[in-house]
């Protein structure tokens, strides 16, 4: 298996050694000056845990209930495009590793492997976590529903609609490296046909008119009503947006700034999470990603109102370094750290955590 990682950060150097510089720039980089990308992790580190002692933890566990399903633990893998860029096992390795660790796995619509093929690999594994499909708006409700129907036919259990990237961020590191995402590695789940034609514009439009194909709240509401799968909205930072998603009937909200890859200097997710939770009340499921690298980060996220957390870059770096075995090892490391932190904080299960366990410096 090569060098042994003892924490998620160790996979970064292992992955960088084996990837072409332009692919590493795509994986490791963010938008602009990468301020948000770095601030995500720093924000979790500035939070301090306040443990409780002498509590009875005899029956303590890590299980949660989310979207009608029991999860072994509240840790999942976030969607990342084109895993074949990073390792020959591609999404197959990621899905198998997630199943082996009982972790939720969200599979990008811009992946290298068809959803149906990935579902078939693990759907009969009784210990696996949920399999969700990630989607971008496809320019129209009809095309987006076609993609969701495709996910349903592949036996995905929910669809995660990414709503914070109507256009790409300005990713300087990628541009300097000359990276272009190969179409052949990211179209396994593509909807046939082309986007609707652009309308005529009275004035020169933003971003070449691409925003004419971006979704609105009304369109997303129609998707939620017509979707055969529960719809999770990913990319929420503003409390009012979260409240609107809740009121439209989304199955869950996902607090995310796209890992710092779209709008640089956007609010770190650790800061946005408490405000979003306050806006939607205690019962609506909330997920979070962005800079989570330690089991203590998982505890902090749950204490601030998340029901589950997701990792993106660390999982793919582990895949790049060591294939499926690396991803499974990364998940196991984070699970073990989470269990240790949960026990040392005196919490008997994830749902018991609340803001009393966390202090901001």
Tab-separated table of C-alpha atoms in Angstrom:
chain	number	residue	atom	x	y	z
A	1	UNK	CA	0.000	0.000	0.000
A	2	UNK	CA	3.034	2.256	0.103
A	3	UNK	CA	3.533	4.964	2.661
A	4	UNK	CA	1.103	4.827	5.561
A	5	UNK	CA	-1.107	7.844	6.225
A	6	UNK	CA	-1.975	8.512	9.854
A	7	UNK	CA	-4.222	11.524	9.188
A	8	UNK	CA	-6.104	12.893	6.183
A	9	UNK	CA	-3.473	15.551	5.524
A	10	UNK	CA	-0.874	12.879	4.789
A	11	UNK	CA	-2.622	11.927	1.559
A	12	UNK	CA	-1.928	15.356	0.064
A	13	UNK	CA	1.795	14.782	-0.394
A	14	UNK	CA	1.243	11.190	-1.516
A	15	UNK	CA	-1.223	12.295	-4.186
A	16	UNK	CA	0.891	15.184	-5.432
A	17	UNK	CA	3.831	12.882	-6.083
A	18	UNK	CA	1.876	10.781	-8.563
A	19	UNK	CA	-0.247	13.330	-10.440
A	20	UNK	CA	0.689	15.499	-13.433
A	21	UNK	CA	1.135	19.140	-12.360
A	22	UNK	CA	-1.934	20.338	-14.275
A	23	UNK	CA	-4.166	17.653	-12.711
A	24	UNK	CA	-2.821	18.513	-9.271
A	25	UNK	CA	-3.656	22.177	-9.924
A	26	UNK	CA	-7.243	21.183	-10.725
A	27	UNK	CA	-7.617	19.018	-7.626
A	28	UNK	CA	-5.797	21.139	-5.068
A	29	UNK	CA	-6.639	24.627	-6.286
A	30	UNK	CA	-9.432	27.087	-5.614
A	31	UNK	CA	-10.807	30.316	-6.984
A	32	UNK	CA	-8.866	33.574	-7.095
A	33	UNK	CA	-6.336	33.926	-4.284
A	34	UNK	CA	-7.769	30.751	-2.670
A	35	UNK	CA	-8.760	32.770	0.386
A	36	UNK	CA	-11.997	30.874	0.974
A	37	UNK	CA	-10.369	27.519	0.327
A	38	UNK	CA	-7.878	28.110	3.140
A	39	UNK	CA	-10.356	29.917	5.393
A	40	UNK	CA	-12.651	26.874	5.406
A	41	UNK	CA	-10.138	24.772	7.313
A	42	UNK	CA	-8.905	27.637	9.467
A	43	UNK	CA	-12.445	28.392	10.637
A	44	UNK	CA	-12.897	24.898	12.080
A	45	UNK	CA	-9.532	25.179	13.829
A	46	UNK	CA	-10.506	28.442	15.505
A	47	UNK	CA	-13.391	26.688	17.209
A	48	UNK	CA	-12.650	25.062	20.559
A	49	UNK	CA	-14.368	22.068	22.096
A	50	UNK	CA	-15.678	22.174	25.653
A	51	UNK	CA	-15.834	18.536	26.792
A	52	UNK	CA	-18.074	17.088	29.461
A	53	UNK	CA	-16.710	14.456	31.853
A	54	UNK	CA	-17.925	11.525	33.961
A	55	UNK	CA	-20.894	10.830	31.689
A	56	UNK	CA	-22.202	7.305	31.171
A	57	UNK	CA	-21.165	6.296	27.643
A	58	UNK	CA	-21.855	2.568	27.923
A	59	UNK	CA	-24.327	2.617	25.036
A	60	UNK	CA	-22.629	5.383	23.018
A	61	UNK	CA	-22.695	5.064	19.213
A	62	UNK	CA	-22.157	7.045	15.988
A	63	UNK	CA	-25.355	6.190	14.106
A	64	UNK	CA	-27.753	8.790	12.704
A	65	UNK	CA	-31.131	8.764	10.941
A	66	UNK	CA	-31.233	10.884	7.789
A	67	UNK	CA	-33.644	10.989	4.842
A	68	UNK	CA	-35.418	7.861	6.006
A	69	UNK	CA	-32.273	5.786	6.369
A	70	UNK	CA	-29.968	4.729	9.174
A	71	UNK	CA	-26.326	5.715	8.656
A	72	UNK	CA	-23.479	3.983	10.483
A	73	UNK	CA	-21.871	7.397	11.039
A	74	UNK	CA	-22.377	10.978	9.822
A	75	UNK	CA	-19.411	11.110	7.398
A	76	UNK	CA	-19.746	10.996	3.618
A	77	UNK	CA	-17.885	11.664	0.382
A	78	UNK	CA	-18.809	14.835	-1.498
A	79	UNK	CA	-19.151	14.901	-5.301
A	80	UNK	CA	-16.029	15.518	-7.370
A	81	UNK	CA	-15.909	15.281	-11.173
A	82	UNK	CA	-13.936	12.825	-13.281
A	83	UNK	CA	-12.271	10.465	-10.808
A	84	UNK	CA	-10.531	8.762	-13.738
A	85	UNK	CA	-8.232	11.793	-13.828
A	86	UNK	CA	-6.762	10.690	-10.526
A	87	UNK	CA	-6.635	6.891	-10.549
A	88	UNK	CA	-7.542	4.034	-12.938
A	89	UNK	CA	-10.098	2.697	-10.429
A	90	UNK	CA	-11.974	6.002	-10.799
A	91	UNK	CA	-15.412	6.205	-9.160
A	92	UNK	CA	-15.529	2.423	-8.806
A	93	UNK	CA	-12.738	2.623	-6.254
A	94	UNK	CA	-14.423	5.479	-4.416
A	95	UNK	CA	-17.797	3.727	-4.215
A	96	UNK	CA	-16.318	0.432	-3.051
A	97	UNK	CA	-14.306	2.199	-0.355
A	98	UNK	CA	-17.341	4.152	0.850
A	99	UNK	CA	-19.397	0.967	1.029
A	100	UNK	CA	-16.671	-0.829	2.972
A	101	UNK	CA	-16.721	1.971	5.553
A	102	UNK	CA	-20.503	2.436	5.652
A	103	UNK	CA	-20.121	5.987	4.362
A	104	UNK	CA	-22.538	7.978	2.244
A	105	UNK	CA	-21.240	8.635	-1.267
A	106	UNK	CA	-22.410	11.411	-3.599
A	107	UNK	CA	-21.527	10.751	-7.234
A	108	UNK	CA	-21.010	13.627	-9.635
A	109	UNK	CA	-23.035	13.907	-12.828
A	110	UNK	CA	-19.677	14.865	-14.369
A	111	UNK	CA	-18.153	11.557	-13.348
A	112	UNK	CA	-16.166	9.082	-15.402
A	113	UNK	CA	-18.389	6.066	-14.681
A	114	UNK	CA	-22.148	5.638	-15.227
A	115	UNK	CA	-24.259	5.795	-12.095
A	116	UNK	CA	-25.921	2.461	-12.882
A	117	UNK	CA	-22.551	0.718	-13.031
A	118	UNK	CA	-21.522	2.183	-9.682
A	119	UNK	CA	-24.833	1.342	-8.043
A	120	UNK	CA	-24.598	-2.252	-9.225
A	121	UNK	CA	-21.216	-2.625	-7.528
A	122	UNK	CA	-22.524	-2.026	-4.013
A	123	UNK	CA	-26.322	-1.823	-3.887
A	124	UNK	CA	-26.674	-5.307	-2.373
A	125	UNK	CA	-24.097	-4.630	0.351
A	126	UNK	CA	-26.127	-4.464	3.579
A	127	UNK	CA	-23.499	-2.339	5.329
A	128	UNK	CA	-23.130	0.362	2.716
A	129	UNK	CA	-24.137	3.962	3.204
A	130	UNK	CA	-26.508	5.957	0.985
A	131	UNK	CA	-25.757	6.491	-2.707
A	132	UNK	CA	-26.773	9.922	-3.977
A	133	UNK	CA	-26.392	11.530	-7.394
A	134	UNK	CA	-25.167	15.097	-7.832
A	135	UNK	CA	-26.599	17.226	-10.623
A	136	UNK	CA	-26.177	20.656	-12.140
A	137	UNK	CA	-29.086	22.450	-13.757
A	138	UNK	CA	-29.177	21.379	-17.402
A	139	UNK	CA	-30.511	24.601	-18.932
A	140	UNK	CA	-34.176	23.654	-18.635
A	141	UNK	CA	-36.517	21.840	-16.284
A	142	UNK	CA	-37.110	19.083	-18.832
A	143	UNK	CA	-33.413	18.339	-19.308
A	144	UNK	CA	-32.742	18.474	-15.572
A	145	UNK	CA	-35.639	16.118	-14.856
A	146	UNK	CA	-34.237	13.759	-17.502
A	147	UNK	CA	-30.960	13.673	-15.584
A	148	UNK	CA	-32.802	13.046	-12.299
A	149	UNK	CA	-34.835	10.258	-13.937
A	150	UNK	CA	-31.555	8.738	-15.094
A	151	UNK	CA	-30.324	8.815	-11.499
A	152	UNK	CA	-33.528	7.194	-10.275
A	153	UNK	CA	-33.242	4.429	-12.848
A	154	UNK	CA	-29.693	3.827	-11.634
A	155	UNK	CA	-31.178	3.339	-8.133
A	156	UNK	CA	-29.644	6.423	-6.605
A	157	UNK	CA	-31.464	7.362	-3.394
A	158	UNK	CA	-31.486	11.165	-3.672
A	159	UNK	CA	-30.303	13.906	-5.996
A	160	UNK	CA	-28.043	16.727	-4.826
A	161	UNK	CA	-28.595	19.829	-6.944
A	162	UNK	CA	-25.589	22.154	-6.862
A	163	UNK	CA	-26.928	25.719	-6.874
A	164	UNK	CA	-23.841	27.845	-6.166
A	165	UNK	CA	-22.073	27.571	-9.526
A	166	UNK	CA	-24.119	29.091	-12.373
A	167	UNK	CA	-20.707	29.885	-13.886
A	168	UNK	CA	-17.209	28.654	-13.106
A	169	UNK	CA	-15.047	30.470	-10.618
A	170	UNK	CA	-11.870	32.221	-11.749
A	171	UNK	CA	-9.402	29.471	-10.901
A	172	UNK	CA	-6.008	31.036	-11.392
A	173	UNK	CA	-3.996	27.979	-10.432
A	174	UNK	CA	-5.751	25.857	-13.088
A	175	UNK	CA	-5.282	28.503	-15.755
A	176	UNK	CA	-1.589	28.873	-15.004
A	177	UNK	CA	-1.194	25.104	-15.291
A	178	UNK	CA	-3.164	24.977	-18.551
A	179	UNK	CA	-5.671	22.476	-17.215
A	180	UNK	CA	-8.750	21.594	-19.287
A	181	UNK	CA	-11.149	18.920	-18.044
A	182	UNK	CA	-11.168	16.177	-20.716
A	183	UNK	CA	-14.735	15.778	-21.980
A	184	UNK	CA	-14.303	12.018	-22.352
A	185	UNK	CA	-13.660	11.657	-18.612
A	186	UNK	CA	-16.666	13.640	-17.407
A	187	UNK	CA	-19.640	12.708	-19.584
A	188	UNK	CA	-20.658	9.261	-18.342
A	189	UNK	CA	-24.024	10.581	-17.132
A	190	UNK	CA	-24.544	13.393	-19.615
A	191	UNK	CA	-28.040	14.216	-20.868
A	192	UNK	CA	-28.205	13.757	-24.666
A	193	UNK	CA	-28.741	16.831	-26.830
A	194	UNK	CA	-27.776	20.430	-26.362
A	195	UNK	CA	-28.847	23.216	-24.052
A	196	UNK	CA	-31.675	25.466	-25.266
A	197	UNK	CA	-30.539	28.340	-27.492
A	198	UNK	CA	-29.642	31.612	-25.826
A	199	UNK	CA	-32.186	34.407	-26.122
A	200	UNK	CA	-31.528	37.742	-27.798
A	201	UNK	CA	-30.068	40.275	-25.362
A	202	UNK	CA	-30.771	43.999	-25.365
A	203	UNK	CA	-27.456	44.699	-23.633
A	204	UNK	CA	-24.196	42.699	-23.533
A	205	UNK	CA	-24.969	39.989	-20.971
A	206	UNK	CA	-22.894	38.814	-18.028
A	207	UNK	CA	-20.640	35.827	-18.683
A	208	UNK	CA	-21.535	35.645	-22.355
A	209	UNK	CA	-25.200	34.977	-21.645
A	210	UNK	CA	-24.634	31.727	-19.767
A	211	UNK	CA	-26.815	32.948	-16.912
A	212	UNK	CA	-29.844	32.582	-19.165
A	213	UNK	CA	-29.447	28.842	-18.582
A	214	UNK	CA	-29.085	29.176	-14.806
A	215	UNK	CA	-31.917	28.031	-12.509
A	216	UNK	CA	-34.146	30.288	-10.430
A	217	UNK	CA	-36.104	29.606	-7.257
A	218	UNK	CA	-39.235	29.016	-9.313
A	219	UNK	CA	-37.541	26.451	-11.530
A	220	UNK	CA	-35.981	24.656	-8.564
A	221	UNK	CA	-39.375	24.562	-6.869
A	222	UNK	CA	-40.823	22.825	-9.940
A	223	UNK	CA	-37.953	20.342	-9.913
A	224	UNK	CA	-38.553	19.534	-6.250
A	225	UNK	CA	-42.263	18.955	-6.921
A	226	UNK	CA	-41.713	16.764	-9.980
A	227	UNK	CA	-38.560	14.879	-8.997
A	228	UNK	CA	-38.870	11.119	-8.428
A	229	UNK	CA	-36.059	11.433	-5.859
A	230	UNK	CA	-35.642	13.599	-2.753
A	231	UNK	CA	-33.841	16.812	-3.721
A	232	UNK	CA	-31.002	18.218	-1.607
A	233	UNK	CA	-29.868	21.765	-2.406
A	234	UNK	CA	-26.079	22.153	-2.195
A	235	UNK	CA	-24.360	25.517	-1.970
A	236	UNK	CA	-26.348	27.355	0.697
A	237	UNK	CA	-24.589	30.059	2.735
A	238	UNK	CA	-27.183	32.780	3.291
A	239	UNK	CA	-29.779	31.995	5.992
A	240	UNK	CA	-32.595	33.416	3.853
A	241	UNK	CA	-31.674	31.098	0.980
A	242	UNK	CA	-31.741	28.152	3.360
A	243	UNK	CA	-35.150	29.188	4.666
A	244	UNK	CA	-36.464	29.441	1.106
A	245	UNK	CA	-35.086	25.999	0.225
A	246	UNK	CA	-36.800	24.597	3.309
A	247	UNK	CA	-40.096	26.267	2.412
A	248	UNK	CA	-39.945	24.935	-1.160
A	249	UNK	CA	-39.829	21.384	0.175
A	250	UNK	CA	-36.214	20.424	-0.410
A	251	UNK	CA	-35.389	17.232	1.468
A	252	UNK	CA	-32.270	18.797	2.998
A	253	UNK	CA	-29.920	21.742	2.685
A	254	UNK	CA	-26.179	21.556	2.167
A	255	UNK	CA	-24.036	24.369	3.560
A	256	UNK	CA	-21.171	24.698	1.101
A	257	UNK	CA	-19.048	27.259	-0.735
A	258	UNK	CA	-17.940	24.688	-3.314
A	259	UNK	CA	-14.692	24.094	-1.452
A	260	UNK	CA	-13.598	27.643	-2.285
A	261	UNK	CA	-13.665	26.844	-6.013
A	262	UNK	CA	-16.312	29.369	-7.150
A	263	UNK	CA	-16.574	32.703	-5.300
A	264	UNK	CA	-13.367	33.603	-3.506
A	265	UNK	CA	-13.705	35.342	-0.120
A	266	UNK	CA	-17.115	33.700	0.374
A	267	UNK	CA	-18.121	32.933	3.959
A	268	UNK	CA	-16.397	29.860	5.453
A	269	UNK	CA	-18.896	27.072	6.053
A	270	UNK	CA	-18.084	26.803	9.775
A	271	UNK	CA	-19.247	30.414	10.137
A	272	UNK	CA	-22.326	30.056	7.931
A	273	UNK	CA	-23.610	26.848	9.505
A	274	UNK	CA	-24.954	28.226	12.823
A	275	UNK	CA	-26.813	31.051	11.076
A	276	UNK	CA	-28.348	28.640	8.581
A	277	UNK	CA	-29.434	26.279	11.353
A	278	UNK	CA	-31.039	29.151	13.231
A	279	UNK	CA	-32.943	30.176	10.101
A	280	UNK	CA	-34.467	26.767	9.339
A	281	UNK	CA	-35.151	25.477	12.840
A	282	UNK	CA	-33.951	22.302	14.525
A	283	UNK	CA	-35.560	19.600	12.399
A	284	UNK	CA	-34.666	20.202	8.744
A	285	UNK	CA	-31.623	18.100	7.739
A	286	UNK	CA	-28.464	20.109	7.146
A	287	UNK	CA	-25.230	18.847	5.618
A	288	UNK	CA	-21.910	20.662	5.468
A	289	UNK	CA	-18.545	20.421	3.729
A	290	UNK	CA	-15.494	22.640	3.346
A	291	UNK	CA	-12.188	22.207	5.142
A	292	UNK	CA	-13.184	19.250	7.338
A	293	UNK	CA	-9.994	17.303	7.960
A	294	UNK	CA	-10.186	15.948	11.520
A	295	UNK	CA	-12.615	14.016	13.672
A	296	UNK	CA	-12.762	17.041	15.946
A	297	UNK	CA	-14.025	19.060	12.952
A	298	UNK	CA	-16.850	16.543	12.567
A	299	UNK	CA	-17.837	16.992	16.220
A	300	UNK	CA	-17.775	20.786	15.840
A	301	UNK	CA	-19.930	20.657	12.712
A	302	UNK	CA	-22.529	18.482	14.405
A	303	UNK	CA	-22.507	20.694	17.487
A	304	UNK	CA	-23.169	23.742	15.281
A	305	UNK	CA	-26.202	22.160	13.669
A	306	UNK	CA	-25.135	19.815	10.891
A	307	UNK	CA	-26.634	16.332	10.664
A	308	UNK	CA	-23.769	14.999	8.546
A	309	UNK	CA	-20.463	16.150	7.060
A	310	UNK	CA	-18.816	15.462	3.716
A	311	UNK	CA	-15.235	15.487	2.479
A	312	UNK	CA	-14.242	16.097	-1.135
A	313	UNK	CA	-10.565	16.775	-1.825
A	314	UNK	CA	-9.227	14.464	0.937
A	315	UNK	CA	-11.143	11.488	-0.448
A	316	UNK	CA	-9.931	12.108	-3.994
A	317	UNK	CA	-6.359	12.682	-2.819
A	318	UNK	CA	-6.541	9.331	-1.060
A	319	UNK	CA	-7.853	7.770	-4.281
A	320	UNK	CA	-5.027	9.342	-6.271
A	321	UNK	CA	-2.464	8.073	-3.796
A	322	UNK	CA	-3.659	4.528	-3.186
A	323	UNK	CA	-6.886	3.774	-5.017
A	324	UNK	CA	-9.868	2.273	-3.227
A	325	UNK	CA	-7.691	1.131	-0.340
A	326	UNK	CA	-6.551	4.694	0.206
A	327	UNK	CA	-10.103	6.051	0.253
A	328	UNK	CA	-11.193	3.358	2.710
A	329	UNK	CA	-8.188	4.150	4.886
A	330	UNK	CA	-8.970	7.884	4.807
A	331	UNK	CA	-12.562	7.277	5.859
A	332	UNK	CA	-11.452	4.914	8.612
A	333	UNK	CA	-8.989	7.476	9.956
A	334	UNK	CA	-11.682	10.153	10.078
A	335	UNK	CA	-14.188	7.743	11.637
A	336	UNK	CA	-11.713	6.713	14.314
A	337	UNK	CA	-10.846	10.318	15.120
A	338	UNK	CA	-14.540	11.168	15.297
A	339	UNK	CA	-15.254	8.314	17.707
A	340	UNK	CA	-12.337	9.351	19.919
A	341	UNK	CA	-13.471	12.994	19.912
A	342	UNK	CA	-17.089	12.032	20.613
A	343	UNK	CA	-16.027	9.919	23.589
A	344	UNK	CA	-13.638	12.555	24.966
A	345	UNK	CA	-16.348	15.207	24.655
A	346	UNK	CA	-18.692	13.042	26.708
A	347	UNK	CA	-21.373	12.758	23.993
A	348	UNK	CA	-23.229	9.464	23.724
A	349	UNK	CA	-24.334	9.884	20.087
A	350	UNK	CA	-24.106	12.464	17.285
A	351	UNK	CA	-27.580	13.852	17.882
A	352	UNK	CA	-26.707	14.801	21.452
A	353	UNK	CA	-24.159	17.392	20.363
A	354	UNK	CA	-25.190	21.049	20.507
A	355	UNK	CA	-23.628	24.489	20.753
A	356	UNK	CA	-22.646	24.102	24.432
A	357	UNK	CA	-19.804	21.867	23.266
A	358	UNK	CA	-18.200	24.612	21.114
A	359	UNK	CA	-16.650	28.000	21.783
A	360	UNK	CA	-15.320	30.521	19.259
A	361	UNK	CA	-11.951	32.198	19.906
